[in-house]
N, CA and C of each residue as an Amber inpcrd file, in Angstrom:
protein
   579
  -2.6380000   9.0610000  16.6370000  -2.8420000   8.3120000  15.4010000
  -4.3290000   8.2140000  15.0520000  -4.9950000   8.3950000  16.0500000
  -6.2620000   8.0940000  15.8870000  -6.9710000   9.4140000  15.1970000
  -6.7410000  10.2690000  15.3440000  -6.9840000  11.7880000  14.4580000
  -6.6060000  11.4810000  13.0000000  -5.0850000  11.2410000  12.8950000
  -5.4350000  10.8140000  11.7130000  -6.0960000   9.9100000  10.5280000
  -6.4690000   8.7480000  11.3580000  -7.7030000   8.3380000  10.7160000
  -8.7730000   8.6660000  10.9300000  -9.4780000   9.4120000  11.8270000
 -10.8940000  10.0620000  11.7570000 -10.3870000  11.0540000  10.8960000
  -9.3440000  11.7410000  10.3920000  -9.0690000  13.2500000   9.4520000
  -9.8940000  12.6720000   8.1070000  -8.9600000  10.7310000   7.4730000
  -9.2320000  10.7250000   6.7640000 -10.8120000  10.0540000   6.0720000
 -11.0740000   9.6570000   7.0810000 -12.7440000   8.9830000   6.8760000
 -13.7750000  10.0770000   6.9540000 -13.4400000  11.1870000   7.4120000
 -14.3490000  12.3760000   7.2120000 -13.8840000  13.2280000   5.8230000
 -13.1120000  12.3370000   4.8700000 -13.0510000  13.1660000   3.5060000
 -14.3640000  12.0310000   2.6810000 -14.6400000  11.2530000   3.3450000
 -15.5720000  10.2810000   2.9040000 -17.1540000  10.5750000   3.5150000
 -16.9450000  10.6510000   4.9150000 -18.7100000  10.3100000   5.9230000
 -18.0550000  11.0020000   7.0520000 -18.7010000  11.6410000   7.2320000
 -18.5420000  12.8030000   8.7060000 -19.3050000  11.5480000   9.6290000
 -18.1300000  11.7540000  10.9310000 -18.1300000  10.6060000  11.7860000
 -19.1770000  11.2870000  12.9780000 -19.7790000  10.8470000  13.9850000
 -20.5190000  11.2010000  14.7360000 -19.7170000  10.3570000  16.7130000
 -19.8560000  11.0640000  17.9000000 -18.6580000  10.3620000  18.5110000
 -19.5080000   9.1910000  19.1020000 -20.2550000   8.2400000  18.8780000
 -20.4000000   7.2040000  18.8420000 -19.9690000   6.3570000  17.8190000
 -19.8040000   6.7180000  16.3320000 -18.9310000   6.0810000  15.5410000
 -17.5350000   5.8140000  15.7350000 -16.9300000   7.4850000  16.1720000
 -15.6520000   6.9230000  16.5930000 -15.2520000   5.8430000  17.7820000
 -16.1990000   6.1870000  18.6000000 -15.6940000   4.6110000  19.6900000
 -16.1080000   3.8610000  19.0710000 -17.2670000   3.5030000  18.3410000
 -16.8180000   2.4610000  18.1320000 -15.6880000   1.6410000  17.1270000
 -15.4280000   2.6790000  16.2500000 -13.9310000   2.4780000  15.7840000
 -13.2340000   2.1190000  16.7430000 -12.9880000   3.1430000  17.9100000
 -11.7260000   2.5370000  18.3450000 -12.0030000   1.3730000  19.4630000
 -13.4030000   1.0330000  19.9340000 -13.4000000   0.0280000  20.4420000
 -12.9500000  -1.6710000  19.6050000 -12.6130000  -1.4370000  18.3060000
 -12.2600000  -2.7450000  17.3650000 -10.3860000  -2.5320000  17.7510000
  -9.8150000  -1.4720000  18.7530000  -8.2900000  -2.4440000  18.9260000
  -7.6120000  -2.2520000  17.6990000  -7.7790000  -1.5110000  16.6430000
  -6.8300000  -1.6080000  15.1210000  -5.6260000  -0.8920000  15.0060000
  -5.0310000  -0.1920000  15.4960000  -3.6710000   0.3280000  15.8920000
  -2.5150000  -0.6970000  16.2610000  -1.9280000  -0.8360000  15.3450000
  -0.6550000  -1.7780000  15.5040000   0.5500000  -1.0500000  14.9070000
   1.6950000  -0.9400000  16.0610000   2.7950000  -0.5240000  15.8990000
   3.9090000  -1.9320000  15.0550000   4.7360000  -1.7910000  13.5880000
   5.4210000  -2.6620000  14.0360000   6.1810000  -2.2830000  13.0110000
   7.4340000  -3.1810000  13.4320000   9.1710000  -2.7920000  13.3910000
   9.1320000  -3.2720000  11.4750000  10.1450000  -2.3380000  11.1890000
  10.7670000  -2.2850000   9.8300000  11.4520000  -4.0910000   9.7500000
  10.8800000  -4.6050000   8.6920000  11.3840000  -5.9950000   8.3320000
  10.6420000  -7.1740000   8.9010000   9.2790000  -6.8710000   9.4800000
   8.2850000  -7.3550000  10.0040000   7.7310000  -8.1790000   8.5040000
   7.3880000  -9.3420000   8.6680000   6.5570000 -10.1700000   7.5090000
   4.9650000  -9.8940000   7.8490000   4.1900000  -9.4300000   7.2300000
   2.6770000  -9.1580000   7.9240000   2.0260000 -10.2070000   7.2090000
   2.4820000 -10.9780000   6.4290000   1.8280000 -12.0320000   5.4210000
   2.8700000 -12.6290000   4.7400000   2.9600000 -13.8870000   4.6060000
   3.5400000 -14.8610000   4.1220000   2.6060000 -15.6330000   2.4000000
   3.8250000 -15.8090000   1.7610000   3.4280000 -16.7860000   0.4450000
   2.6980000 -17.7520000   1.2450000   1.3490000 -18.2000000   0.5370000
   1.0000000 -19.9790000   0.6980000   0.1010000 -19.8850000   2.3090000
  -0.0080000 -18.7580000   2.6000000  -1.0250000 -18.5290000   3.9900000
  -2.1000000 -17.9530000   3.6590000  -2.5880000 -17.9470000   4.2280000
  -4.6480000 -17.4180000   4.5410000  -4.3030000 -16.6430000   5.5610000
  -5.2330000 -15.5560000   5.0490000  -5.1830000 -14.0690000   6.4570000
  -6.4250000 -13.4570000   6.2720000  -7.0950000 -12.7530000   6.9190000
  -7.9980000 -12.1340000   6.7260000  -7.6960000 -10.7230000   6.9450000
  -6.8050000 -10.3440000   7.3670000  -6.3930000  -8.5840000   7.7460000
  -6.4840000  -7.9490000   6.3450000  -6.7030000  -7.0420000   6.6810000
  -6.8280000  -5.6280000   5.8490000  -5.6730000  -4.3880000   6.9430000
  -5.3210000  -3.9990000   5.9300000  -4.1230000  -2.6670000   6.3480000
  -4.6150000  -1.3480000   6.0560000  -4.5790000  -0.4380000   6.5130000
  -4.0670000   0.9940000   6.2210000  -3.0000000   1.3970000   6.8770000
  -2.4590000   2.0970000   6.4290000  -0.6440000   2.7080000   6.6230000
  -1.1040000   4.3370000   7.3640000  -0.7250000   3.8660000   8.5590000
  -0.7260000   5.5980000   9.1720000   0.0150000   6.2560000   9.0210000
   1.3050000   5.2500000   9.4510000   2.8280000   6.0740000   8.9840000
   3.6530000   5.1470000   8.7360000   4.7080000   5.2320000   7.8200000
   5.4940000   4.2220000   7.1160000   5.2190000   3.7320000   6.0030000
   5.6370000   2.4680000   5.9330000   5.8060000   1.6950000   4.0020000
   6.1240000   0.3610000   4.3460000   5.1380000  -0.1240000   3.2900000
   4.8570000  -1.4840000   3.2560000   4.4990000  -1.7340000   1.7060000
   5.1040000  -3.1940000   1.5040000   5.2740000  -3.7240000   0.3230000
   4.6970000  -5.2710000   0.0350000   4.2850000  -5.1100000  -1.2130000
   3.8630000  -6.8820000  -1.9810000   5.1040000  -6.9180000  -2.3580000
   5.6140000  -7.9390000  -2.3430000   6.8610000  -8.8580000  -3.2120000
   6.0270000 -10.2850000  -3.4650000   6.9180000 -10.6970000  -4.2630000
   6.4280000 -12.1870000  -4.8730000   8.0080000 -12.9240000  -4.7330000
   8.5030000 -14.2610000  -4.3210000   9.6130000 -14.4790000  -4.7360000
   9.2250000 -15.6780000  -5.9120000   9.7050000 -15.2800000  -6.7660000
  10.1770000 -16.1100000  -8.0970000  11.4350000 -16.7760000  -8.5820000
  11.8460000 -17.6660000  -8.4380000  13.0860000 -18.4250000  -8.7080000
  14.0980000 -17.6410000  -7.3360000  13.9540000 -17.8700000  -6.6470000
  14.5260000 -17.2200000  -5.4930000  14.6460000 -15.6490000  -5.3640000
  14.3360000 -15.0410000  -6.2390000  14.4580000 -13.2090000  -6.4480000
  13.1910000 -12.9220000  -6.1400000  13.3770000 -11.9380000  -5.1090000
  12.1910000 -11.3220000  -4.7310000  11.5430000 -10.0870000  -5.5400000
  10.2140000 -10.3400000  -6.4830000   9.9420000  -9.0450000  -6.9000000
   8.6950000  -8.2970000  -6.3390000   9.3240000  -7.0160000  -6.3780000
   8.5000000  -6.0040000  -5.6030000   7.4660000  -5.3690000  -6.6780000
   6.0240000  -5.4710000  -6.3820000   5.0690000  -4.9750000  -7.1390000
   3.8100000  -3.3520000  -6.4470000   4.2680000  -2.9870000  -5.4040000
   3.5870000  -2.4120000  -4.7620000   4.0060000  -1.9750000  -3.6800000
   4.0070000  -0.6620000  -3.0810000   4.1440000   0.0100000  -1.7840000
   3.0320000   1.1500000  -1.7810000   2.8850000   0.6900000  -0.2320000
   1.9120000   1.4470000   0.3800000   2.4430000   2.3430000   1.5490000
   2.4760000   3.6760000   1.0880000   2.6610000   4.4670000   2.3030000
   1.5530000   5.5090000   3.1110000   1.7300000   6.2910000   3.4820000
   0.5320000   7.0850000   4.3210000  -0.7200000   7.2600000   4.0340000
  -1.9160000   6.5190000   4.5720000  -2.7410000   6.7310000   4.0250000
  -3.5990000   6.2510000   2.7050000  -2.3940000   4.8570000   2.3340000
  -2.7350000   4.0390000   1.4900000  -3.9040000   3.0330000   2.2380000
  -4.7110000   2.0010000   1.6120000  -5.1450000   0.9850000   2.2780000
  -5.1280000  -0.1390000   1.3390000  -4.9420000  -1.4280000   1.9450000
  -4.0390000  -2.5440000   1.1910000  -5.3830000  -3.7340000   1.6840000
  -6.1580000  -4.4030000   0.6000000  -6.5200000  -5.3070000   1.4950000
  -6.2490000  -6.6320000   0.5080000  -5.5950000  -7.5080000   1.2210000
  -4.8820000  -8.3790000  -0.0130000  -6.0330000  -9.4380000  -0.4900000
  -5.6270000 -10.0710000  -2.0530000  -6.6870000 -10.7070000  -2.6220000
  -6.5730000 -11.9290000  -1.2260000  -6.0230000 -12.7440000  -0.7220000
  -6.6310000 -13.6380000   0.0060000  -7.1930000 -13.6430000   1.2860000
  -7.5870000 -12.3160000   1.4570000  -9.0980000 -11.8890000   2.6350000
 -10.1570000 -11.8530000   1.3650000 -10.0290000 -11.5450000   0.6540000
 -11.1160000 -11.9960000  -0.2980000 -11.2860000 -12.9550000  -0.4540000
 -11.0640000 -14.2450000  -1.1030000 -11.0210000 -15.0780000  -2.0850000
 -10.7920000 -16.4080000  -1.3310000 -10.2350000 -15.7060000   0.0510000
  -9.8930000 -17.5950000   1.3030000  -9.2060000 -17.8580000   0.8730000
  -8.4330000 -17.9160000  -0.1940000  -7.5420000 -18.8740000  -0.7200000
  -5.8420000 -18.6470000  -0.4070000  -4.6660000 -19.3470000  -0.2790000
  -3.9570000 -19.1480000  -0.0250000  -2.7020000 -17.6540000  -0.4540000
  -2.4370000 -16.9040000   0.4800000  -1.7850000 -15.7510000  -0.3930000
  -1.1120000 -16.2320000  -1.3790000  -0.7880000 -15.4990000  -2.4330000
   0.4720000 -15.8410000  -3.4580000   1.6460000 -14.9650000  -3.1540000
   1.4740000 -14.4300000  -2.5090000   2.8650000 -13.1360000  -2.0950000
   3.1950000 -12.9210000  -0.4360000   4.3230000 -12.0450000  -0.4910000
   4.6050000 -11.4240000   0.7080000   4.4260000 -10.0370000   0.9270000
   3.7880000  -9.6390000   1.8840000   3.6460000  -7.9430000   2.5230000
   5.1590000  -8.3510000   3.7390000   5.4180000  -7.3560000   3.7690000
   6.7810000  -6.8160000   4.8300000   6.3150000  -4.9750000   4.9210000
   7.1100000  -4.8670000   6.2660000   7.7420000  -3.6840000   6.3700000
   8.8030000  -2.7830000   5.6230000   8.1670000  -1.9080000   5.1550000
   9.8260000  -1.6490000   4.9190000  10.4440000  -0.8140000   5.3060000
   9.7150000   0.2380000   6.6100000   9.6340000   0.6710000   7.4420000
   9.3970000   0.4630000   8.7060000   9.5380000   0.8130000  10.1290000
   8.7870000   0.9260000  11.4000000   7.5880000   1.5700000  11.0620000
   6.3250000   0.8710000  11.4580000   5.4330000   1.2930000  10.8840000
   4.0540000   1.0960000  11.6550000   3.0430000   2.6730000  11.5780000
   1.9330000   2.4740000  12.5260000   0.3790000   2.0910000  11.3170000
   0.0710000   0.9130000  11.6750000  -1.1830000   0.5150000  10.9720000
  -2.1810000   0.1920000  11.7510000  -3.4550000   0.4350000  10.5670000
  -4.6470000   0.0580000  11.5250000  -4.4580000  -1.5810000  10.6920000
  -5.2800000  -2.4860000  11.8650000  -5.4130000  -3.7050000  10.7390000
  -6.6810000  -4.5230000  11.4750000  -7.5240000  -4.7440000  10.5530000
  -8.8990000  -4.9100000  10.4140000  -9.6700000  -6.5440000   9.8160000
  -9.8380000  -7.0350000  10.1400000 -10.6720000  -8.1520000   8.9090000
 -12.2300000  -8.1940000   8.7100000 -12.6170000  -9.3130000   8.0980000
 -13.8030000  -8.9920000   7.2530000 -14.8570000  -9.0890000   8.9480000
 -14.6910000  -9.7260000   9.5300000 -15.6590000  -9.6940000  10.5420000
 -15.8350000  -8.4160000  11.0780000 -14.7390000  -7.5580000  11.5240000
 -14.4950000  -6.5410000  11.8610000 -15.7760000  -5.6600000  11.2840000
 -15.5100000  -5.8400000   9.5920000 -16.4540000  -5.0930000   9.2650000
 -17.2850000  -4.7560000   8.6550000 -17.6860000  -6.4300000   8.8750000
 -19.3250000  -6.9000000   8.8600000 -20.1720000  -5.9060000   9.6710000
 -19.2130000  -6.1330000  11.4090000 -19.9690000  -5.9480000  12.5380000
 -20.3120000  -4.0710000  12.5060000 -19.2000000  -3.5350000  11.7390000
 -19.0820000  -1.9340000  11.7190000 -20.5200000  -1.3170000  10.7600000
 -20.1850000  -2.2860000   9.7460000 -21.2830000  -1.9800000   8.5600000
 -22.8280000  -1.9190000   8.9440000 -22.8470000  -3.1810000   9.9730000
 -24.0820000  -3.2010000  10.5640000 -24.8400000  -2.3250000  11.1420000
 -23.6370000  -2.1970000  12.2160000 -23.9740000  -0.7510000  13.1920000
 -23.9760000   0.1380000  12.2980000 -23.2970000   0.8380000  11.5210000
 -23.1410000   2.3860000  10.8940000 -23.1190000   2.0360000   9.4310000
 -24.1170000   1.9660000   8.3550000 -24.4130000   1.3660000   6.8510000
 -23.6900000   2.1370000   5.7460000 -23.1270000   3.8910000   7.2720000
 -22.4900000   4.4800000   5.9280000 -21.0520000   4.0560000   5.9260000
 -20.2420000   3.4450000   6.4240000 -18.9920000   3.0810000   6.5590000
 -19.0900000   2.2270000   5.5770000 -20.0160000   1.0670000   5.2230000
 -20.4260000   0.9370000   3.7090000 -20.2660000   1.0020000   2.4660000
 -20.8590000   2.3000000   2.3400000 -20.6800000   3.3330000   1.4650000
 -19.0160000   4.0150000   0.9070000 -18.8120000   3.9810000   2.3830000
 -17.1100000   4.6160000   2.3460000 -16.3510000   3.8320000   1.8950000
 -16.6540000   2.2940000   2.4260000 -15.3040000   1.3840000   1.5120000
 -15.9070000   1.3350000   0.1920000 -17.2070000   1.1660000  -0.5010000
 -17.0560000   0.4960000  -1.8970000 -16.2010000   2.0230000  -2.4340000
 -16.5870000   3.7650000  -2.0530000 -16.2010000   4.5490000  -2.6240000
 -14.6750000   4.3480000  -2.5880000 -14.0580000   3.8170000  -1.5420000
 -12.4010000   3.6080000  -1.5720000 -11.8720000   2.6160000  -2.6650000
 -13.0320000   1.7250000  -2.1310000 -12.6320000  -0.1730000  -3.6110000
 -12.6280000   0.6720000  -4.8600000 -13.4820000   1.8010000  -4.7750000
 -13.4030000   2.0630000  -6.5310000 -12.4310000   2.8820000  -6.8100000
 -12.0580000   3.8400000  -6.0860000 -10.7570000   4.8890000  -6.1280000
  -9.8100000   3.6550000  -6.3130000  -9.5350000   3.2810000  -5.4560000
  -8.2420000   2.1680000  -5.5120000  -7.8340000   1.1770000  -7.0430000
  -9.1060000   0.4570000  -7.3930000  -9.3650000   0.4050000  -8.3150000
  -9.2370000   0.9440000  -9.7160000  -9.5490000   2.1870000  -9.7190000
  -9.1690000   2.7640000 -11.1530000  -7.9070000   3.5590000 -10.6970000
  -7.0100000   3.6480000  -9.6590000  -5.5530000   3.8070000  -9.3680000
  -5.0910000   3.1150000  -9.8590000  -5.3490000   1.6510000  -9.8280000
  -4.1190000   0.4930000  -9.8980000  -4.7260000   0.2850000 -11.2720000
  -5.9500000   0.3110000 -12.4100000  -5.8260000   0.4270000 -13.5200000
  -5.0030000   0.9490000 -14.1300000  -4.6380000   2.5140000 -13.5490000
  -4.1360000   3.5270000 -14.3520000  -2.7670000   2.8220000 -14.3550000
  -2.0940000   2.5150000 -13.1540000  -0.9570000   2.0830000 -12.5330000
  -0.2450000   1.0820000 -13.6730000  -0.9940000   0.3480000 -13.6220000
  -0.8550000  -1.0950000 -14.6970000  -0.4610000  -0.4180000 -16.0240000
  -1.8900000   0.0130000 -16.2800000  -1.3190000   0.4640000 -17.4100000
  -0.2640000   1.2700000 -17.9090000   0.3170000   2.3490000 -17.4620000
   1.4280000   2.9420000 -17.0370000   2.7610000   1.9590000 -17.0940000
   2.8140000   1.1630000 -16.4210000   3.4560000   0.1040000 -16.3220000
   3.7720000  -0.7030000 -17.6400000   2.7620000  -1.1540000 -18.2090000
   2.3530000  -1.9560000 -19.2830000   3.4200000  -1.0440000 -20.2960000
   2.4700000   0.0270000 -20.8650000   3.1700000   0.9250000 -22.0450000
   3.7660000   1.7340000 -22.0720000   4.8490000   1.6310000 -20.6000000
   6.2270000   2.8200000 -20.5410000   7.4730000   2.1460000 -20.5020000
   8.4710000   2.7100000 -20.8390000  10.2150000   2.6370000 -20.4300000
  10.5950000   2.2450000 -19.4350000  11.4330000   1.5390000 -19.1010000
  11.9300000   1.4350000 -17.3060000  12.4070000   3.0180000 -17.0460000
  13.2020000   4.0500000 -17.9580000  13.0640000   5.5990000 -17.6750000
  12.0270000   5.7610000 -17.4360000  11.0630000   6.0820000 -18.2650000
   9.4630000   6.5000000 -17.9360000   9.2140000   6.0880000 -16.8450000
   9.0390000   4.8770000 -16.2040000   8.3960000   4.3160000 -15.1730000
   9.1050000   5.0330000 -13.7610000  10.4500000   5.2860000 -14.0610000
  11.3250000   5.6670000 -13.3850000  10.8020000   7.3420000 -12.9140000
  10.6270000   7.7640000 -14.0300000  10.3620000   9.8900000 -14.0560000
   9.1920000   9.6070000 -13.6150000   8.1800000   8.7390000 -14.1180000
   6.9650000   8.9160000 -13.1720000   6.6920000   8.8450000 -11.8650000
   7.6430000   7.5280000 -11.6880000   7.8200000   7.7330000 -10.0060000
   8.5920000   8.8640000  -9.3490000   9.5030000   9.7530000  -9.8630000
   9.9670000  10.7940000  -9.3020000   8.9930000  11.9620000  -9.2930000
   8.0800000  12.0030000 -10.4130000   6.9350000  12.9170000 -10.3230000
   5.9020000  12.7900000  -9.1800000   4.9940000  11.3270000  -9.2360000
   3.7230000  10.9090000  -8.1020000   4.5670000  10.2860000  -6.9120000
   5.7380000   9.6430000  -6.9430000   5.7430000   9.5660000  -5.5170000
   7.6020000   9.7010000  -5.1090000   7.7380000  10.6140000  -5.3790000
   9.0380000  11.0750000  -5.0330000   9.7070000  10.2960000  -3.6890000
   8.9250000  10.3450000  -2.3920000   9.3940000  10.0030000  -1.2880000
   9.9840000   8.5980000  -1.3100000   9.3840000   7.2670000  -2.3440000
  10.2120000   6.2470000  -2.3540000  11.2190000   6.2120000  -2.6270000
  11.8640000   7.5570000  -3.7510000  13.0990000   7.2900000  -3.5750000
  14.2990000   6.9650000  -2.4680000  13.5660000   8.1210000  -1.5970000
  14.2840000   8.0550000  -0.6580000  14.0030000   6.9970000   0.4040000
  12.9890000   6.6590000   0.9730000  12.5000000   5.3670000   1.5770000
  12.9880000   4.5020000   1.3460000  12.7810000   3.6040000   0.1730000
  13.0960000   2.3600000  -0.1440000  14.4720000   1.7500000  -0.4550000
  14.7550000   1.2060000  -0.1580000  15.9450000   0.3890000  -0.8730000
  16.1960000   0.2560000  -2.2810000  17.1630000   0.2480000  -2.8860000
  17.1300000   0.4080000  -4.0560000  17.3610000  -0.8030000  -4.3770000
  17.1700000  -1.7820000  -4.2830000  17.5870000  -3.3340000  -4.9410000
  15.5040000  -3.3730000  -4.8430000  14.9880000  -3.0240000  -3.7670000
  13.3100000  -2.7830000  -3.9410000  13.0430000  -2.2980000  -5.1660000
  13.6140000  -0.9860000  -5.1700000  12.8930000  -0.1700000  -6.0920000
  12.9060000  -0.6520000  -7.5930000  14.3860000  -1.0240000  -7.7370000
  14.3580000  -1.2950000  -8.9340000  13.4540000  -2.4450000  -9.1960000
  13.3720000  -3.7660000  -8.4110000  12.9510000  -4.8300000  -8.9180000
  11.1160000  -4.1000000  -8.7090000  10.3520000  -3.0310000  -8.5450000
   9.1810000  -2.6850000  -8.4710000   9.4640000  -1.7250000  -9.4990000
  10.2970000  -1.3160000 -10.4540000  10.5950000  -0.5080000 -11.7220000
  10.6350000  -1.9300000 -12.3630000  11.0230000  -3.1210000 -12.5560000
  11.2380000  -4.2740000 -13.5970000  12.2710000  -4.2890000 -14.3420000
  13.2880000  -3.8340000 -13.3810000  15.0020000  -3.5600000 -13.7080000
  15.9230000  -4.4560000 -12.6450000  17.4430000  -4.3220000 -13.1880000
  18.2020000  -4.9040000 -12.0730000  18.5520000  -3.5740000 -11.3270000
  19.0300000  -3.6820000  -9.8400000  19.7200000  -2.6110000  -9.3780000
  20.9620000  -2.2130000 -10.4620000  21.1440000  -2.5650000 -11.0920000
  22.7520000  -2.0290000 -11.6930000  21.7670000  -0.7640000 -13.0350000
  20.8980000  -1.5730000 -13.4230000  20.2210000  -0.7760000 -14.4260000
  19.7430000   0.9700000 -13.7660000  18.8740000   0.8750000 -12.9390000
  18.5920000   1.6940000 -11.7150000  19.9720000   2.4740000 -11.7290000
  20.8540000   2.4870000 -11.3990000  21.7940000   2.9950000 -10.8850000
  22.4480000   3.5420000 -12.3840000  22.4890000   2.8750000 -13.3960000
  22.9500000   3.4990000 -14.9000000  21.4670000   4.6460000 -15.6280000
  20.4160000   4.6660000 -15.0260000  19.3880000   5.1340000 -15.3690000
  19.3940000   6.5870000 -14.5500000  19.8300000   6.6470000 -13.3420000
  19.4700000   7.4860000 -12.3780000  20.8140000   8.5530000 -13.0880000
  21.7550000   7.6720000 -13.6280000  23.1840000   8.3940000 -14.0620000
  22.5800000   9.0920000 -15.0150000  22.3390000   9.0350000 -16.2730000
  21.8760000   9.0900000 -17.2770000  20.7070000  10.3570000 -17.5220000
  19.9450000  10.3470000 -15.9500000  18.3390000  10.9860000 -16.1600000
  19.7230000  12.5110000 -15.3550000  20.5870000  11.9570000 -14.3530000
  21.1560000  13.2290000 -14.0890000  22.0480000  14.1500000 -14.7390000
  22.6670000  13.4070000 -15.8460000  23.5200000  13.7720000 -16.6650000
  22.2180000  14.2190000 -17.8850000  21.7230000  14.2150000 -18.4860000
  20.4140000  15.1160000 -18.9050000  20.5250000  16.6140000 -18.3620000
  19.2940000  16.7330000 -17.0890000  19.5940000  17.7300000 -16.5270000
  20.3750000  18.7550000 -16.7190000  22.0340000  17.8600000 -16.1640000
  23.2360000  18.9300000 -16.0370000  23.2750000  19.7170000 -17.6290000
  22.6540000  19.0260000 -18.7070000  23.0740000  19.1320000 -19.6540000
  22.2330000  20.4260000 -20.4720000
C-alpha cells in the first residue's frame, strides 16, 4: 500500500528515501471494515483521509433520511470541513466498502511540512485541484437533470454503479430509489432503441 502512495505523491514532488520514512514513520495506514462510521454528526475530528482502496461517503441525515453528497474512492483525498474550522462535524463519513486508508491530522502535518516545505507545496496544489473539481461538480449538479446527473456519472465514474448501493446512489443523484430504478429503465430502453 505504501507504493501506492509514494506512486501518487511523486505525480506532485519526487520523494527522496528519507522523506519516505518519514512518511511512514507517522503510522497512517488503516485497514477498516465496510459500514465503519469514521466520523459522526455533532463531533470534532481532526483526521484527514485518502482512499487507497475502497469507498467512502459524506451523508447528512435530515428528517431521519440519510442523504448522500459525496464518495471517495481510489486515490481520492477527503479532509472534512471540521479539521478545519474545530467546529462540530455536520455530517457522517462511513464505509461503504472494506477499506485501506491513510489517515492523518493537522499536527501530523505541521510536523511533515516542517521537515520537508515541499509536501507544502503538494497539498495547497491538491486543495486547488480538489477545489475546482467540486466547483465543477456543484455546478453540474446545480444545472442538470436527475438523467443528466445520472449519464454523467456513468461517463466519470462508472465504477459506483456498481459499488454502491442503490438507495446511496440515488439519494447522491437527489432522487428516490424508485426514481433511479424508472431512470436506469428508461436510459436502457433508449439504447435498445
Amino acid at each position: 500500500m505504501k507504493d501506492i502512495l509514494f506512486d501518487f505523491i511523486s505525480k506532485y514532488v519526487s520523494l527522496k528515501e528519507d522523506e519516505k520514512n518519514a512518511i511512514l514513520s507517522l503510522d497512517l495506514f488503516r485497514s477498516v471494515k465496510k459500514g465503519t462510521i469514521l466520523l459522526k454528526a455533532g463531533l470534532k475530528s481532526q483526521d484527514s483521509y485518502f482512499v487507497l482502496k475502497g469507498c467512502i461517503r459524506i451523508y447528512y441525515i435530515i428528517d431521519g433520511e440519510e442523504k448522500t453528497t459525496a464518495f471517495y474512492t481510489e486515490m481520492d483525498a477527503l479532509t472534512p470541513h471540521c479539521a478545519i474550522n474545530k467546529a462540530p462535524s455536520e455530517y457522517f463519513i462511513s464505509c461503504v466498502e472494506d477499506s485501506i486508508l491513510t489517515v492523518s491530522n493537522s499536527d501530523m502535518e505541521v510536523e511533515i511540512n516542517s521537515k520537508f516545505p515541499k509536501f507544502e507545496s503538494m497539498c495547497r496544489k491538491l486543495s486547488e485541484e480538489l477545489l475546482a473539481k467540486q466547483q465543477i461538480d456543484f455546478d453540474e449538479f446545480k444545472t442538470s437533470s436527475p438523467e443528466q446527473r445520472y449519464l454523467n456519472l456513468l461517463q466519470k465514474r462508472p465504477d459506483l454503479i456498481q459499488r454502491v448501493p442503490q438507495h446511496q446512489l440515488a439519494s447522491y443523484l437527489g432522487i428516490k430509489p424508485q426514481s433511479l430504478s424508472r431512470l436506469r429503465a428508461r436510459i436502457i430502453e433508449k439504447d435498445k432503441g
